Coordinates of C-alpha atoms and ligand atoms in Angstrom, one line a residue:
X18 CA 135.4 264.0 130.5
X19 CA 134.2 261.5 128.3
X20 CA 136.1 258.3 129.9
X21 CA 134.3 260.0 133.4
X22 CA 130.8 260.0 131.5
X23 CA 131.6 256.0 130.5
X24 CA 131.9 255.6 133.8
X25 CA 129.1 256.8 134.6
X26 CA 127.0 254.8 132.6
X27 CA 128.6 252.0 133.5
X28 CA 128.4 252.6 136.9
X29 CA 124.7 253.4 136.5
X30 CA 124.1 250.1 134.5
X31 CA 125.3 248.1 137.1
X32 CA 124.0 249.6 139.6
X33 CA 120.7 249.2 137.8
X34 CA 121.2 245.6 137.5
X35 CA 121.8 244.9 141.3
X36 CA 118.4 246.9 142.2
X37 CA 116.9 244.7 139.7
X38 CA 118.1 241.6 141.2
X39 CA 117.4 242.6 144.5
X40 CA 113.6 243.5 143.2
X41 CA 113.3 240.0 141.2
X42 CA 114.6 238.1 144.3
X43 CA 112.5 240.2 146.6
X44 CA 109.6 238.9 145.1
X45 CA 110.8 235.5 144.4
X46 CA 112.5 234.2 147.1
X47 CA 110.7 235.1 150.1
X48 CA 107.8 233.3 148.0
X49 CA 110.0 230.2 147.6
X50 CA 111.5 230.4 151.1
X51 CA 108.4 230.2 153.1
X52 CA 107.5 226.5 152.0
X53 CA 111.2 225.5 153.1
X54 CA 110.6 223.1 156.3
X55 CA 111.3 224.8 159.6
X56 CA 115.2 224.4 160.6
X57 CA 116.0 223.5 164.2
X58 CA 117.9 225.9 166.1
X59 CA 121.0 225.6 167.2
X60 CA 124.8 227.0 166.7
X61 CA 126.1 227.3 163.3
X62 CA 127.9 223.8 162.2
X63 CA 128.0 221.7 165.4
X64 CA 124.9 223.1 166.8
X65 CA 122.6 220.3 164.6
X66 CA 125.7 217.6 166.0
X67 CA 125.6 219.0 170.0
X68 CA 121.4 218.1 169.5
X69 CA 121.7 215.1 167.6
X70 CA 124.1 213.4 170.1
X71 CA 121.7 214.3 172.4
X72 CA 120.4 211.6 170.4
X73 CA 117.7 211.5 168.2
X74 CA 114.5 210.4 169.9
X75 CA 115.0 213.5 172.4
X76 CA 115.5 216.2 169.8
X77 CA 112.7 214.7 168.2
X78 CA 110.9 215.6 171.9
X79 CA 111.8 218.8 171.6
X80 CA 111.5 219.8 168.3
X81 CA 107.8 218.5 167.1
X82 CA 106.0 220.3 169.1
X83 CA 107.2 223.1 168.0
X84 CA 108.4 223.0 164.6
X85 CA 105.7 219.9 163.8
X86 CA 106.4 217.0 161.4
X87 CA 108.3 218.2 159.0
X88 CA 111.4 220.1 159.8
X89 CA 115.0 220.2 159.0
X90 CA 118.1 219.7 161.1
X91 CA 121.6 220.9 159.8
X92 CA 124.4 218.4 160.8
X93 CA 127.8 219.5 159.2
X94 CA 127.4 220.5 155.8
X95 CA 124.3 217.8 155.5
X96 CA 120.7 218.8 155.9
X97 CA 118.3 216.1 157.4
X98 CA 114.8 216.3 156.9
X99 CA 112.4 214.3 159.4
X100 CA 109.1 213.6 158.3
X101 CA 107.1 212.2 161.2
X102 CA 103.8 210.5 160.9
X103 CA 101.6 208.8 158.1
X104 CA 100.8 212.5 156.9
X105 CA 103.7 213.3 155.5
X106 CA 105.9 209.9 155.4
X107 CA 104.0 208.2 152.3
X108 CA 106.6 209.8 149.3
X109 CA 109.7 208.3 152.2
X110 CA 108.2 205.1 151.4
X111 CA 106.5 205.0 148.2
X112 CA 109.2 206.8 146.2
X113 CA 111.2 205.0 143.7
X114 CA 115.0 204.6 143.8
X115 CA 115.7 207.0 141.6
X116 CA 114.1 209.6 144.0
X117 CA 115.1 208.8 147.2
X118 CA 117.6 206.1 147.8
X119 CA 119.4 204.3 150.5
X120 CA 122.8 203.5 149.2
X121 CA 124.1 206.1 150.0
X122 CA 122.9 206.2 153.8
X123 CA 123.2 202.8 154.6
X124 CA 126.9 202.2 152.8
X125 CA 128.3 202.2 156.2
X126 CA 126.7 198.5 156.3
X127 CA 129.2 197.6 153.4
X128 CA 132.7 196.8 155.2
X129 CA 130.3 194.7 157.4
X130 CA 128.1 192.5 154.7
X131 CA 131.0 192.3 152.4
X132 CA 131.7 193.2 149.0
X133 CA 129.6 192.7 145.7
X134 CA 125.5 192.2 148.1
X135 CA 123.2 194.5 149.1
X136 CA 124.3 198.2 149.4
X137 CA 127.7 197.7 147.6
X138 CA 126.1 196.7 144.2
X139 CA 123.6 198.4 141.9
X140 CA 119.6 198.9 142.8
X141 CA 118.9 196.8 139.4
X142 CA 121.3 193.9 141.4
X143 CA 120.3 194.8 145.0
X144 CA 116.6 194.2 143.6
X145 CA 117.5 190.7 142.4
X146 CA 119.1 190.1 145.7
X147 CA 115.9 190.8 147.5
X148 CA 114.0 188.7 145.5
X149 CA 116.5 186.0 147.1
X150 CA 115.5 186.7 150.2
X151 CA 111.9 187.2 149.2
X152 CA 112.4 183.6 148.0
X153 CA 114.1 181.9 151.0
X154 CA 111.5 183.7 153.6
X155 CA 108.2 182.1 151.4
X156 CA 105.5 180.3 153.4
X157 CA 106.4 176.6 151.8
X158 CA 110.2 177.8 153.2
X159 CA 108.8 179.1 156.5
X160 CA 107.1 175.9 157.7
X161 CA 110.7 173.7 157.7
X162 CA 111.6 176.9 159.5
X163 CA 109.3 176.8 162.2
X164 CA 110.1 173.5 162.9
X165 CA 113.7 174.3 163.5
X166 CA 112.8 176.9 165.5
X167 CA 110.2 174.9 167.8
X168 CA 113.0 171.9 168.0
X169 CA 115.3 174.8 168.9
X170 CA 113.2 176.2 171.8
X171 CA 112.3 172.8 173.3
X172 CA 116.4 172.2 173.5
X173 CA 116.9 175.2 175.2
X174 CA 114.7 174.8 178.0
X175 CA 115.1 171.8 178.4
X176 CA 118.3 172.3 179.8
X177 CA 116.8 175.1 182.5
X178 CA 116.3 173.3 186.0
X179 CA 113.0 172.8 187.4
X180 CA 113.3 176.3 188.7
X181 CA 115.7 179.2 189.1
X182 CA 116.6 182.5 188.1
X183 CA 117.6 184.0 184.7
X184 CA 118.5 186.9 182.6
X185 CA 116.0 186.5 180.4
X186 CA 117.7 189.1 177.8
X187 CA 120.3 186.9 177.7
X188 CA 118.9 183.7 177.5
X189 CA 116.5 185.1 174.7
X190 CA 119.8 186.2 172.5
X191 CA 121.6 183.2 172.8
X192 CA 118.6 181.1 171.7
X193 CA 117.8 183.1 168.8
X194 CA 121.8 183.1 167.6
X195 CA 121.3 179.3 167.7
X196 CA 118.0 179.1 166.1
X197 CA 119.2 181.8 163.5
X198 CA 122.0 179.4 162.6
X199 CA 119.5 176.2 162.0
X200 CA 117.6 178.0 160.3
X201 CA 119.6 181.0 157.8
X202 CA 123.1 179.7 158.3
X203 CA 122.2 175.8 158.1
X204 CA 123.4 172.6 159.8
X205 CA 127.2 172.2 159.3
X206 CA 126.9 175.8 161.2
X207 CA 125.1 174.6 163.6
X208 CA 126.0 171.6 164.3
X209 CA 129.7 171.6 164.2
X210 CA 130.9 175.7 164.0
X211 CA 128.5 177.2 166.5
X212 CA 130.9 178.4 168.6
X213 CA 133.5 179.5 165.8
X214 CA 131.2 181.6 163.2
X215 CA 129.2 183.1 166.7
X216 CA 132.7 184.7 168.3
X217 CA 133.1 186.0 164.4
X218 CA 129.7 187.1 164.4
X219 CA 130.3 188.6 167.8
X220 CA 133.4 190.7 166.0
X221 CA 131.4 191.6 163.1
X222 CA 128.8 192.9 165.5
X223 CA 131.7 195.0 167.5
X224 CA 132.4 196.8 164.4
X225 CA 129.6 198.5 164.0
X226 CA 129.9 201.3 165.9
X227 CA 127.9 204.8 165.9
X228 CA 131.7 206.2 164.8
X229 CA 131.5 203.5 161.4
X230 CA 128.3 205.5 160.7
X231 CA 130.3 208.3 159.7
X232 CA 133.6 206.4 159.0
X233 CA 133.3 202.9 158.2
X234 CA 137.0 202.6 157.0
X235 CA 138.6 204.3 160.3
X236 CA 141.1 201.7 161.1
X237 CA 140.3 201.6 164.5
X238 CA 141.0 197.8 166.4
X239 CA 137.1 197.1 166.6
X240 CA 137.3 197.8 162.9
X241 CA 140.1 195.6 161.8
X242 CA 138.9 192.6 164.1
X243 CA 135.6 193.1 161.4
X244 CA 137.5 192.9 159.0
X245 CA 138.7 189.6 160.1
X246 CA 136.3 188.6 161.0
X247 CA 135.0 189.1 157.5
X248 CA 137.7 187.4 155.5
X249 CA 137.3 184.0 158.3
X250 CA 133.7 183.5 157.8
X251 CA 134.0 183.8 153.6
X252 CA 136.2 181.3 153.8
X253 CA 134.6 178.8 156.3
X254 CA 131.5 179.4 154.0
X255 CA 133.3 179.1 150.9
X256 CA 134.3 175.3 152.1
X257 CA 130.4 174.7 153.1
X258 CA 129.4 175.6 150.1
X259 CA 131.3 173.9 148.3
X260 CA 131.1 170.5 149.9
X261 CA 126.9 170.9 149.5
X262 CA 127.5 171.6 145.8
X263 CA 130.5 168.3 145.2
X264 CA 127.7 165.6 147.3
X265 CA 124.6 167.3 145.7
X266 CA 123.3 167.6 149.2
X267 CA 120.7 170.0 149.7
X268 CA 118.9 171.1 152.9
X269 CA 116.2 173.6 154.2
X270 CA 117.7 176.9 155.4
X271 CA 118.1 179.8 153.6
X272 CA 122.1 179.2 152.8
X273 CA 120.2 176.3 150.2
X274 CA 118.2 179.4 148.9
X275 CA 121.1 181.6 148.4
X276 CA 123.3 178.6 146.4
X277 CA 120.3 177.9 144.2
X278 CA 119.4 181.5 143.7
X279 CA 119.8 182.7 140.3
X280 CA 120.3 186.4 138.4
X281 CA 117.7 187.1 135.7
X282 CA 120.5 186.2 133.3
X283 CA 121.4 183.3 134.9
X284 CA 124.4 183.4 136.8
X285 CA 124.2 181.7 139.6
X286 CA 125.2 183.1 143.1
X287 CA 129.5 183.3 144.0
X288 CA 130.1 182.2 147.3
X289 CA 131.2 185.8 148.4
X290 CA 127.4 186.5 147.8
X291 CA 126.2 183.9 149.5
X292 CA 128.5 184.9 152.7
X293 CA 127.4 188.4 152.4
X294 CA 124.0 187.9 151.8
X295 CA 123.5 185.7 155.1
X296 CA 125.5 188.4 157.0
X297 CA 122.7 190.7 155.7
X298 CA 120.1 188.5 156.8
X299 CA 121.8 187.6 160.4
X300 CA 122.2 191.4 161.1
X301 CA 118.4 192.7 159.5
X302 CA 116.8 189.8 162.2
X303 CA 118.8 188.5 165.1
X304 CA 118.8 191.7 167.7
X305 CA 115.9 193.1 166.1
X306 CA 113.8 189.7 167.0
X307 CA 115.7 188.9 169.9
X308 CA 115.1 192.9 171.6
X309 CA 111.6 192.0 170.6
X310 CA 111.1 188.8 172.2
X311 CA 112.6 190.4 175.7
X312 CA 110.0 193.4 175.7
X313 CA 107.6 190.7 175.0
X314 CA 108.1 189.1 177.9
X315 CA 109.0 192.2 180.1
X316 CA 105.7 193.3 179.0
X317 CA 103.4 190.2 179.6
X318 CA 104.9 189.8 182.6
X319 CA 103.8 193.4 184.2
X320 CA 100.4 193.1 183.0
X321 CA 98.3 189.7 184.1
X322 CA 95.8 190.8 181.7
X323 CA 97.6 190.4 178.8
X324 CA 99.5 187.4 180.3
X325 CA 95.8 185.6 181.4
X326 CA 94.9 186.4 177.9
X327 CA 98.0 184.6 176.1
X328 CA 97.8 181.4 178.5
X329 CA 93.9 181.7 177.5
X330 CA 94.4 181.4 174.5
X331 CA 97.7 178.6 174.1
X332 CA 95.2 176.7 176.6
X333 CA 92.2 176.8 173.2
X334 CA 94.8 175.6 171.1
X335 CA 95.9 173.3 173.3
X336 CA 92.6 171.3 173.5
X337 CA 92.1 172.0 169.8
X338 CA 95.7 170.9 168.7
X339 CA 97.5 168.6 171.4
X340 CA 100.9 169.4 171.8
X341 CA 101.2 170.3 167.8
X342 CA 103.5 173.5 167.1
X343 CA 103.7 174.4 163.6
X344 CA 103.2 177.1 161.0
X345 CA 99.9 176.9 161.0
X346 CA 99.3 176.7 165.0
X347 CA 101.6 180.1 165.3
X348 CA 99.0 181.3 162.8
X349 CA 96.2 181.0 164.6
X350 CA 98.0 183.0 167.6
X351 CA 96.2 186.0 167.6
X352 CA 96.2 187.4 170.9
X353 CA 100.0 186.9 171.0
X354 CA 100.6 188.3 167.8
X355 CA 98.7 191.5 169.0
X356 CA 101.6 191.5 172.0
X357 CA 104.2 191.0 170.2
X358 CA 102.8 193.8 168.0
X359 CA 102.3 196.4 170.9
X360 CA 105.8 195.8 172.4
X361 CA 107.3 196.5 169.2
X362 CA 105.5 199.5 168.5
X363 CA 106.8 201.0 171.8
X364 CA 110.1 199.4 171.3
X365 CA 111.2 199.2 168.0
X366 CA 115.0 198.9 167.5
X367 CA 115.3 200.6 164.2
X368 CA 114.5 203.7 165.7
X369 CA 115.9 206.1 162.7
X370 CA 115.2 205.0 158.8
X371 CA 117.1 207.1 156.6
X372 CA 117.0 207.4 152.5
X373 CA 119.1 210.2 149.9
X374 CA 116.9 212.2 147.7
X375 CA 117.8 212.9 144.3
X376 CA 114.7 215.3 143.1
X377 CA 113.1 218.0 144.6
X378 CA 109.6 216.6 146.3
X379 CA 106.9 218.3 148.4
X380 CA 104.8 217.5 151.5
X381 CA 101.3 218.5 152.8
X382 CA 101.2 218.2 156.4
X383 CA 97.5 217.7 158.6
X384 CA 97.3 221.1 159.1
X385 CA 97.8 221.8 155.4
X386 CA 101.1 223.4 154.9
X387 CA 102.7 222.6 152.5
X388 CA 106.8 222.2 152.3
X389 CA 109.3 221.9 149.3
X390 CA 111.9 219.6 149.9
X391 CA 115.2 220.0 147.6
X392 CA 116.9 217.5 146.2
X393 CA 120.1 216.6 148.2
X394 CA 118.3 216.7 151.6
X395 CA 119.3 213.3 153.7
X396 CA 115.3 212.6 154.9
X397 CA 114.6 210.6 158.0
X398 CA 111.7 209.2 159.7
X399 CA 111.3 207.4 162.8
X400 CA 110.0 204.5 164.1
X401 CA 110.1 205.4 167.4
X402 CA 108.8 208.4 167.6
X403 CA 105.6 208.0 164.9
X404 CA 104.8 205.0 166.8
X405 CA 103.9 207.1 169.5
X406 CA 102.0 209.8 167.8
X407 CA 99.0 211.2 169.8
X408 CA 96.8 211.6 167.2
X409 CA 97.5 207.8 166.0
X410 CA 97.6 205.8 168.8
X411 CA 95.5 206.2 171.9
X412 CA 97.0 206.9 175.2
X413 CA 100.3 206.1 173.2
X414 CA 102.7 205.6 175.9
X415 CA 100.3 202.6 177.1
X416 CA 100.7 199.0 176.4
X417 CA 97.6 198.2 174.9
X418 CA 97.5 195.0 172.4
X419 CA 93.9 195.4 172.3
X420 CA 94.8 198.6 170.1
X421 CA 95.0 196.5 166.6
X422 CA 91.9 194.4 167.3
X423 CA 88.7 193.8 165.0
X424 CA 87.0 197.5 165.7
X425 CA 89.9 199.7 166.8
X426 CA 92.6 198.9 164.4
X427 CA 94.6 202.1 165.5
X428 CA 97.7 200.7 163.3
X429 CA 95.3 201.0 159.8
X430 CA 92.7 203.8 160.5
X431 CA 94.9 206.8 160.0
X432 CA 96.3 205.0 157.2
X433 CA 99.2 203.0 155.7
X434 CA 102.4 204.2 157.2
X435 CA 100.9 204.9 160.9
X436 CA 102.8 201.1 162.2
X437 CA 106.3 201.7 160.9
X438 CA 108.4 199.3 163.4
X439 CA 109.0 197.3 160.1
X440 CA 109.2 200.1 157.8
X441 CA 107.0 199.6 155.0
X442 CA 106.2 200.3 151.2
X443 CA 108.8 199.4 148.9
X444 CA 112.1 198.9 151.3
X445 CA 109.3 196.8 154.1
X446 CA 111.2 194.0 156.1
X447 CA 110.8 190.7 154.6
X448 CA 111.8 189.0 157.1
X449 CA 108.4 190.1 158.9
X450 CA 106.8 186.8 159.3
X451 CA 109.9 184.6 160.3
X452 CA 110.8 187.3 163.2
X453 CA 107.0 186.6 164.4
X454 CA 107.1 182.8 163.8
X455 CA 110.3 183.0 165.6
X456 CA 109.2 185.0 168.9
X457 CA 105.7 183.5 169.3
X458 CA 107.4 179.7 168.6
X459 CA 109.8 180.9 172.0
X460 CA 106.7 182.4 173.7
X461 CA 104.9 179.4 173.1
X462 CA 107.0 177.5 174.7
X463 CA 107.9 179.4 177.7
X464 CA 103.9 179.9 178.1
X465 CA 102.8 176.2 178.2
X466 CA 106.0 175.2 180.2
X467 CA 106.8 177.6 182.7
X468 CA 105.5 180.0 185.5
X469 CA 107.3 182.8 185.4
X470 CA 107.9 186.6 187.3
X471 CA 109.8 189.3 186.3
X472 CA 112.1 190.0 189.3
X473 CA 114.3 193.0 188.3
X474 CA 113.0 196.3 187.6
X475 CA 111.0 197.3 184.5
X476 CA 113.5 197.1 181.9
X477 CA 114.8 200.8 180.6
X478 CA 115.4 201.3 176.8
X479 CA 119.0 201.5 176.0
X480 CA 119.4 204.3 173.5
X481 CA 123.0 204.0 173.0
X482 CA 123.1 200.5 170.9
X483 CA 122.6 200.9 167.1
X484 CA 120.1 198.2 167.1
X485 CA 118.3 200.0 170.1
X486 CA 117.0 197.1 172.8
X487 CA 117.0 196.8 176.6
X488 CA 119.1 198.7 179.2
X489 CA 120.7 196.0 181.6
X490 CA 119.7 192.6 182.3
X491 CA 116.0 191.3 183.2
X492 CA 115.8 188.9 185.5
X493 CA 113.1 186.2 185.5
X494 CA 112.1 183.9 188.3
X495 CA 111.0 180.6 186.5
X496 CA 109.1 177.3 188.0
X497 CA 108.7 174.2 185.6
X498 CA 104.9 174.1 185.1
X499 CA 103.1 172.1 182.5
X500 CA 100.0 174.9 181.3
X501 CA 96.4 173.0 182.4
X502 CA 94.6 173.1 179.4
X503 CA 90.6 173.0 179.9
X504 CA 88.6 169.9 180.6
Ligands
LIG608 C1 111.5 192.1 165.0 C2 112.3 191.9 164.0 C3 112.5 192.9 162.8 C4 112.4 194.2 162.8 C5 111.8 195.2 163.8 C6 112.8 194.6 161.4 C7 112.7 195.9 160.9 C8 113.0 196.3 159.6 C9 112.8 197.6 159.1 C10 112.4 198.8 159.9 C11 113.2 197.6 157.8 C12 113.1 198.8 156.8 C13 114.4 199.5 156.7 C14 114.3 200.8 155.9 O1 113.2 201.1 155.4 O2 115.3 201.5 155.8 C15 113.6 196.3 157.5 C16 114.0 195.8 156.3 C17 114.5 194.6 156.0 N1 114.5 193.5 156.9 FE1 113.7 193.5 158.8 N2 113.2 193.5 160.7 C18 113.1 192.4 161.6 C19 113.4 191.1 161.3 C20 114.0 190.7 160.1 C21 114.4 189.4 159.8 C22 114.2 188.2 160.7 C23 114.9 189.4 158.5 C24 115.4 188.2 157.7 C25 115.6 187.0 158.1 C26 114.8 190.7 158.0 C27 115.2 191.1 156.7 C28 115.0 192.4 156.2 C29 115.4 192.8 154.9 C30 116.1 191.9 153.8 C31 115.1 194.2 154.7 C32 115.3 195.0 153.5 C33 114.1 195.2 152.6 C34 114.3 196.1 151.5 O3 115.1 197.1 151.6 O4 113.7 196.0 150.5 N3 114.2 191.5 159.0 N4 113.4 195.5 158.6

């Protein structure tokens, strides 16, 4: 009787402790869960996978409208968290390291840039390493650049007959490999191992497939040839580096900057940092600029406009400048800058930025909800799609330079963070104004020397790459013809 009565009690205490529970998480919970962002819908586990391969720019499509701009999608055991549009995307920007990271989401890069740079070291370190770049990409540094890249261009062409017919996608990428070699890789690259360090590039660039995104290490043939590929360019630039260092030769290009770069402590730069750091710097600019240059063109060349406006404008600086091409003339391109600008806003090839986040944050979005955000959350935003944001950009899917100009300024108004084809905030490219020196000193050229039509179809976007660019090829018609300036 009296071990029933225990019983009892105990059964009565417990039970009293579950309704409890179930009270205090009544009240709590429901409160908590209702500033969790939106999930997308889908089946359990793979359901997040089946959308995503999709691929990202169409679940985005889908989703905003209904769920709006922030919202989370589960992929495996992972939760991502997109925040789309200057609204919500400032703390994806603005936050420290600490907060939200990118080691983590962008160590797939690692196998490929090498060990001991960038994401395979410390922030403290990876800081120091950016403030290399920061160095090599100044102005004084820029205008021996734009030389190289003017000298560069005027090679090319030269070599095109009086007229004919191109791929212009191709041409485009091949001059930019070379010019990217003058000018990052330097002249014993150039000059004497094009051909060499561009097939390993060409392997390195293989390797880096959607799969390596999830398994880097999967030794898969594509992988091991990167690998290779790897190991054969440390040790050609290993030998460059070390013959500039014995005849105490230096030169302008940004494989100078990296030898003479020095940790806060001191230490100068190892040559497997030197390697990996212009790996870094090959892979952040050469599709990216070169995808950029080909919308550009495939652009300008739809709309006479645009392309009357550009010719307008080389013909002013024409009469003001001769046949000069320098820094300082590329600076004074406006109208082209604002093409350039508007083709990359609808085209920009890192279509998906990604960082880890290591506290719990929230968001207020332009309707004024506001969502928590735990810690452990994978958060993405996307060029691509905030680019093209109704409420931002007028007539979005338009090609409409005249969109950042004195007045309208459609980039700025809605503030920082509405323009994100270069990121921005604290991870912002650097290599911003060399990738706009380098397409304007091709365009400049091309402009003032030829007549040219776009003879294939409008190009499509080719969502499959990683660096996302142009579907196909994009075939130009050209004719030699000197630009008349104004008498
Ligand atoms: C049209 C050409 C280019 C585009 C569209 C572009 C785009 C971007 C974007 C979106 C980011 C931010 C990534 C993120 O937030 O996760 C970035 C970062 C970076 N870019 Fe570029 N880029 C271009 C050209 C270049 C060039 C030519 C270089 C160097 C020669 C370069 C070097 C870098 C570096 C070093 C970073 C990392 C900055 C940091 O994390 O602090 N980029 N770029």
């Amino acid at each position: 009787m009296e071990i029933d009565s225990r019983f009892l009690s105990t059964g009565l205490l417990l039970f009293a402790t579950i309704l409890v529970a179930k009270l205090i998480s009544a009240f709590i919970v429901p409160k908590s869960r209702k500033r969790v962002p939106p999930f997308v819908k889908g089946w359990p586990l793979i359901g997040g996978l089946v959308r995503f391969l999709k691929g990202p720019i169409f679940m985005l499509r889908e989703e905003y409208p209904k769920l709006g701009s922030v919202f989370t999608l589960k992929l495996f055991h992972k939760n991502i968290t997109f925040l789309i549009g200057p609204e919500v995307s400032a703390h994806f920007f603005k936050a420290p390291e600490t907060d939200l990271s990118q080691q983590e989401v962008y160590q797939f890069n690692v196998p490929t840039f090498g060990p001991g740079v960038v994401f395979d070291v410390d922030y403290s370190v990876r800081q120091e390493q950016f403030r290399f770049f920061t160095e090599a990409l100044r102005v004084n540094k820029l205008k021996s650049y734009v030389n190289q890249m003017v000298a560069e261009a005027e090679d090319y062409f030269s070599k095109w007959g009086p007229s004919g017919e191109v791929d212009l996608k191709y041409e485009l990428e091949h001059l930019i490999i070379l010019t990217a070699s003058r000018c990052l890789l330097g002249r014993e690259v150039r000059d004497k191992l094009f051909d060499d360090v561009s097939a390993l590039f060409h392997d390195l660039d293989n390797g880096m497939l959607p799969i390596s995104v999830l398994f880097p290490y999967l030794p898969i043939p594509a992988h091991k040839r990167r690998d290779q590929a790897r190991k054969k360019l440390a040790e050609i630039f290993a030998t460059i580096i070390a013959s500039r260092k014995s005849s105490s030769k230096s030169e302008d290009d940004m494989l100078q900057c990296f030898i003479d770069s020095k940790y806060k402590d001191g230490r100068p730069t190892t040559e497997a940092e030197v390697t990996g750091l212009l790996i870094a710097a090959l892979f952040a600019g050469q599709h990216t600029s070169s995808i950029t240059s080909t919308w550009t063109g495939a652009y300008l060349l739809c709309n006479n406009q645009y392309l009357s406006a550009v010719q307008e404008e080389q013909k002013q600086l024409m009469e003001k400048h001769g046949d000069r091409v320098d820094h300082d003339v590329l600076a004074e391109m406006d109208v082209l800058y604002r093409c350039i600008k508007e083709a990359l806003r609808l085209h920009p090839p890192l279509i998906m930025l990604l960082r880890s986040s290591h506290s719990d944050f929230s968001v207020t979005t332009r309707e004024g909800k506001e969502y928590d955000i735990p810690k452990g959350h994978i958060i993405a935003t996307s060029p691509a799609f905030a680019n093209r944001l109704g409420h931002i950009f007028k007539d979005p899917d338009r090609y409409d330079p005249d969109r950042f100009s004195v007045g309208r300024e459609e980039d700025k108004v809605a503030g920082a963070f509405s323009y994100i084809s270069f990121g921005g905030g604290r991870h912002g490219c650097l290599g911003e104004p060399f990738a706009y020196l380098q397409i304007k000193a091709i365009w400049t050229h091309l402009l003032r020397n030829f007549e040219l039509e776009l003879v294939s179809p409008f190009p499509e976007i080719d969502w499959n790459a990683m660096v996302v660019g142009v579907k196909g090829k994009v075939m130009v018609r050209y004719k030699r013809k000197e630009l008349p300036i104004n008498q």
